[in-house]
Each structure stands twice: as structure tokens, then as C-alpha cells.
Amino acid sequence: MINFMLRSLLRGLKGIIYPKTCPSCKAKLKEAEEELICKRCCSQIKINLPPFCVLCGRHLEKENFNKNICPGCVRRKLHFDRAFSPCVYEGVTKKLIHEFKYKGKNILARPLSRIMINFIKEYNIPLDFLDLIIPVPLDNARLREREFNQSEELGIPIAREFNKEIASKVLLRHRRTKSQVELKDNQRALNVAGSFSVNKGINLNKKNLLLIDDVLTTGSTSSEAARALKNAGAQTVFVLTLAN
Ligand SMILES: [Zn+2]
Ligand SMILES: [Zn+2]
């Protein structure tokens, strides 16, 4: 607790001592600018546009309009029911997520979660029937290294906005899997297989859940997490990530 307070105090100080710069392009932010991302970068964020694949939530190319599902999702088995993402994982968004995750800039959590909140509202994603919001956990070693779980940081403002309970202790992540970023697509599913379980004594029977993560790439991380939740009785698992 004291450590946490000290860190947040220091973080506050940093902002006072150093000029604030845009975390994406490093341009100096005007003092009056309340947002943490400069206007130019903000306008360059690539939005994920409909129609969406009914499984992974990616934009569907024209030739797949009538199938409602992308070619990638036809080929594989995903254990979640449906995924949603407001942004495309490239350019400014990719940079922001990198800063957020690896450079301890959890100050970015609020503006990034705001994008996710706006998306939920814009597309009327049904959250009413959901019982719990569950952030995809990090394993302990990685949590110590990074000091915060980016998925939880994104999930907290979302839970607050929609008056939902956020449950960070439901899912456990075990093995220190290699960072998915370093792996080829076909290695990713193997890398995360069996790496999640549900905390004993937690009843998920017939529960409807929303998993939160920063990025959905192949979907194998979210899929493994969803599999563990469904094995523990969950009825529906939706996934919401900032980007895909
Ligand atoms: Zn910028
Ligand atoms: Zn798909």
C-alpha cells in the first residue's frame, strides 16, 4: 500500500517537473490541453468500422459481408462468444498501447478506456445482462515487473461507467508464457494453452461475463481465458479490447 502510494506520488511529481509530451509522437502538449494525447495523433487513431465479424469483431471485407464471419474465424475454434474492439491495432494506437503497457504510463488508462466506453455506447453493446467484468490477468512475475495490469486499468473505468462489478481475482494466469508479441500466429495458441484457471471456490455457474484486454490479435489469449471461464460454468463470455 505504501509502495503504491509512493509510486503514485512520484508519478504526479513527474508531470510537474517535466513538460508533458504526447505519448505517441512526443510533441510537447500545450499546457491548457487537457487530453493526454495530442490532437493530431488523436485524429490519426484508426477506428474499427462495421460491418464486424460476428466472432472476432474485426471489420469484414466486402467479399465476406454475406457470411458475417471473417475467413480467419471460419478456420479456428474460439471459445468466447463474441469480441468487440473500437480501434485497429496499428499506427498511433499501437504506439499508445506500447507506452501504456511497457513504459508504465498507466496515466493512459483513462483516455484509452474512454474510447472503449464510447464504443459500447455507440454500438449499444448489451452490457445489461452481464454479471461481471473480468480483466485478463498477468502472471505474478509479469505483474511485479510491470507493476500494474493494463487490462484491469482499462476495466475499472468501464465497470464504473456501466455500474458493473469488476472481478480481478476470478481468473488466474499460471505459466510465464512468452510474450505473444514475439511469436508467430501458429505458435501463439500453443503458448497460452492451459495457462488460465478459475480461482477455486468462485461460482461462475450460468454467469455472463465480459473479458477485458488491451489487444486482440489472433484471439488465442482471450480464447484460452474464455475456455477456463466456461469450464467453470460461465454461460456467455464477451471480449472487449481496445484494438484488434
Ligand atoms: Zn501526438
Ligand atoms: Zn473473425
Short mmCIF file of N, CA and C in Angstrom, two decimals, residues 45-60 80 82-90 93 97 112 115-120 122-123 125 158 210-219 222 238-244:
data_model
loop_
_atom_site.label_atom_id
_atom_site.label_comp_id
_atom_site.label_asym_id
_atom_site.label_seq_id
_atom_site.Cartn_x
_atom_site.Cartn_y
_atom_site.Cartn_z
N ILE A 45 -5.92 8.05 -35.00
CA ILE A 45 -6.29 6.73 -34.48
C ILE A 45 -7.24 6.06 -35.47
N LYS A 46 -6.88 4.85 -35.91
CA LYS A 46 -7.72 4.19 -36.90
C LYS A 46 -8.85 3.42 -36.21
N ILE A 47 -10.06 3.86 -36.52
CA ILE A 47 -11.24 3.29 -35.88
C ILE A 47 -11.65 2.01 -36.62
N ASN A 48 -12.05 1.02 -35.85
CA ASN A 48 -12.57 -0.22 -36.42
C ASN A 48 -14.01 0.01 -36.86
N LEU A 49 -14.26 -0.14 -38.15
CA LEU A 49 -15.58 0.22 -38.67
C LEU A 49 -16.41 -1.02 -39.03
N PRO A 50 -17.74 -0.92 -38.88
CA PRO A 50 -18.61 -2.03 -39.27
C PRO A 50 -18.66 -2.17 -40.79
N PRO A 51 -19.12 -3.30 -41.32
CA PRO A 51 -19.65 -4.46 -40.57
C PRO A 51 -18.54 -5.24 -39.88
N PHE A 52 -18.89 -5.81 -38.71
CA PHE A 52 -17.92 -6.57 -37.93
C PHE A 52 -18.15 -8.07 -38.07
N CYS A 53 -17.07 -8.81 -38.01
CA CYS A 53 -17.15 -10.28 -37.92
C CYS A 53 -17.90 -10.61 -36.62
N VAL A 54 -18.88 -11.50 -36.69
CA VAL A 54 -19.70 -11.81 -35.51
C VAL A 54 -18.92 -12.57 -34.43
N LEU A 55 -17.70 -12.97 -34.74
CA LEU A 55 -16.91 -13.65 -33.71
C LEU A 55 -15.76 -12.76 -33.18
N CYS A 56 -14.82 -12.44 -34.05
CA CYS A 56 -13.63 -11.72 -33.57
C CYS A 56 -13.83 -10.20 -33.54
N GLY A 57 -14.87 -9.72 -34.19
CA GLY A 57 -15.16 -8.29 -34.14
C GLY A 57 -14.36 -7.44 -35.10
N ARG A 58 -13.58 -8.06 -35.98
CA ARG A 58 -12.82 -7.28 -36.95
C ARG A 58 -13.72 -6.80 -38.08
N HIS A 59 -13.30 -5.74 -38.72
CA HIS A 59 -14.01 -5.24 -39.88
C HIS A 59 -14.06 -6.32 -40.96
N LEU A 60 -15.23 -6.51 -41.53
CA LEU A 60 -15.38 -7.51 -42.59
C LEU A 60 -15.13 -6.89 -43.95
N PHE A 80 -14.62 -17.81 -26.89
CA PHE A 80 -15.52 -16.75 -26.44
C PHE A 80 -16.68 -16.64 -27.44
N ARG A 82 -18.19 -13.65 -28.48
CA ARG A 82 -18.06 -12.54 -29.40
C ARG A 82 -17.07 -11.53 -28.86
N ALA A 83 -16.28 -10.95 -29.77
CA ALA A 83 -15.32 -9.93 -29.34
C ALA A 83 -15.64 -8.60 -30.00
N PHE A 84 -15.29 -7.53 -29.30
CA PHE A 84 -15.52 -6.17 -29.80
C PHE A 84 -14.26 -5.34 -29.60
N SER A 85 -13.94 -4.50 -30.57
CA SER A 85 -12.81 -3.58 -30.42
C SER A 85 -13.10 -2.28 -31.15
N PRO A 86 -12.86 -1.15 -30.50
CA PRO A 86 -13.09 0.13 -31.16
C PRO A 86 -12.00 0.54 -32.15
N CYS A 87 -10.77 0.04 -31.99
CA CYS A 87 -9.66 0.53 -32.82
C CYS A 87 -8.95 -0.60 -33.55
N VAL A 88 -8.26 -0.19 -34.60
CA VAL A 88 -7.42 -1.14 -35.33
C VAL A 88 -6.01 -1.06 -34.73
N TYR A 89 -5.40 -2.21 -34.52
CA TYR A 89 -4.09 -2.28 -33.86
C TYR A 89 -2.98 -1.92 -34.84
N GLU A 90 -2.79 -0.65 -35.05
CA GLU A 90 -1.70 -0.17 -35.92
C GLU A 90 -1.45 1.30 -35.63
N THR A 93 -2.40 3.89 -32.38
CA THR A 93 -2.97 3.01 -31.35
C THR A 93 -1.93 2.01 -30.85
N ILE A 97 -0.57 1.82 -27.00
CA ILE A 97 -0.68 0.60 -26.20
C ILE A 97 0.70 0.19 -25.69
N LEU A 112 -7.75 5.87 -22.79
CA LEU A 112 -7.93 4.68 -23.63
C LEU A 112 -9.24 3.96 -23.28
N ILE A 115 -12.26 5.54 -24.89
CA ILE A 115 -12.53 5.12 -26.27
C ILE A 115 -13.41 3.86 -26.25
N MET A 116 -13.10 2.94 -25.33
CA MET A 116 -13.87 1.69 -25.24
C MET A 116 -15.29 1.96 -24.75
N ILE A 117 -15.42 2.86 -23.80
CA ILE A 117 -16.74 3.23 -23.27
C ILE A 117 -17.60 3.85 -24.38
N ASN A 118 -16.99 4.76 -25.13
CA ASN A 118 -17.72 5.41 -26.23
C ASN A 118 -18.20 4.39 -27.26
N PHE A 119 -17.35 3.41 -27.49
CA PHE A 119 -17.68 2.36 -28.47
C PHE A 119 -18.90 1.55 -27.99
N ILE A 120 -18.89 1.18 -26.72
CA ILE A 120 -20.02 0.41 -26.16
C ILE A 120 -21.32 1.18 -26.35
N GLU A 122 -21.90 3.75 -28.50
CA GLU A 122 -22.16 3.98 -29.93
C GLU A 122 -22.88 2.78 -30.56
N TYR A 123 -22.43 1.59 -30.22
CA TYR A 123 -22.99 0.39 -30.85
C TYR A 123 -24.00 -0.35 -29.96
N ILE A 125 -23.76 -1.99 -27.32
CA ILE A 125 -23.36 -3.35 -26.94
C ILE A 125 -24.07 -3.70 -25.63
N ILE A 158 -14.46 1.31 -17.05
CA ILE A 158 -15.59 0.75 -17.80
C ILE A 158 -16.63 0.21 -16.82
N LEU A 210 -17.82 -10.38 -19.17
CA LEU A 210 -17.11 -9.57 -20.16
C LEU A 210 -15.63 -9.58 -19.81
N LEU A 211 -14.84 -10.15 -20.69
CA LEU A 211 -13.39 -10.16 -20.51
C LEU A 211 -12.82 -8.88 -21.11
N ILE A 212 -11.87 -8.27 -20.41
CA ILE A 212 -11.26 -7.05 -20.93
C ILE A 212 -9.76 -7.28 -21.15
N ASP A 213 -9.28 -6.86 -22.31
CA ASP A 213 -7.84 -6.91 -22.56
C ASP A 213 -7.47 -5.69 -23.42
N ASP A 214 -6.18 -5.47 -23.61
CA ASP A 214 -5.78 -4.31 -24.41
C ASP A 214 -5.89 -4.60 -25.91
N VAL A 215 -5.40 -5.78 -26.32
CA VAL A 215 -5.38 -6.10 -27.75
C VAL A 215 -5.89 -7.51 -28.01
N LEU A 216 -6.59 -7.66 -29.12
CA LEU A 216 -6.92 -8.99 -29.60
C LEU A 216 -6.18 -9.15 -30.92
N THR A 217 -5.23 -10.07 -30.97
CA THR A 217 -4.55 -10.30 -32.24
C THR A 217 -5.06 -11.60 -32.85
N THR A 218 -4.46 -12.74 -32.49
CA THR A 218 -5.02 -13.98 -33.02
C THR A 218 -6.27 -14.39 -32.23
N GLY A 219 -6.42 -13.81 -31.05
CA GLY A 219 -7.56 -14.18 -30.21
C GLY A 219 -7.26 -15.34 -29.30
N SER A 222 -7.44 -14.46 -25.33
CA SER A 222 -8.83 -14.30 -24.89
C SER A 222 -9.57 -15.62 -24.95
N PHE A 238 -18.17 -12.50 -23.42
CA PHE A 238 -17.85 -11.48 -24.40
C PHE A 238 -16.45 -10.99 -24.15
N VAL A 239 -15.81 -10.45 -25.18
CA VAL A 239 -14.47 -9.90 -25.04
C VAL A 239 -14.47 -8.48 -25.55
N LEU A 240 -13.91 -7.57 -24.78
CA LEU A 240 -13.75 -6.20 -25.25
C LEU A 240 -12.26 -5.83 -25.14
N THR A 241 -11.69 -5.46 -26.28
CA THR A 241 -10.29 -5.00 -26.26
C THR A 241 -10.25 -3.61 -26.89
N LEU A 242 -9.20 -2.87 -26.58
CA LEU A 242 -9.09 -1.53 -27.16
C LEU A 242 -8.89 -1.64 -28.68
N ALA A 243 -8.08 -2.63 -29.09
CA ALA A 243 -7.76 -2.73 -30.52
C ALA A 243 -7.75 -4.17 -30.97
N ASN A 244 -7.88 -4.33 -32.28
CA ASN A 244 -7.75 -5.68 -32.85
C ASN A 244 -7.06 -5.61 -34.20
#
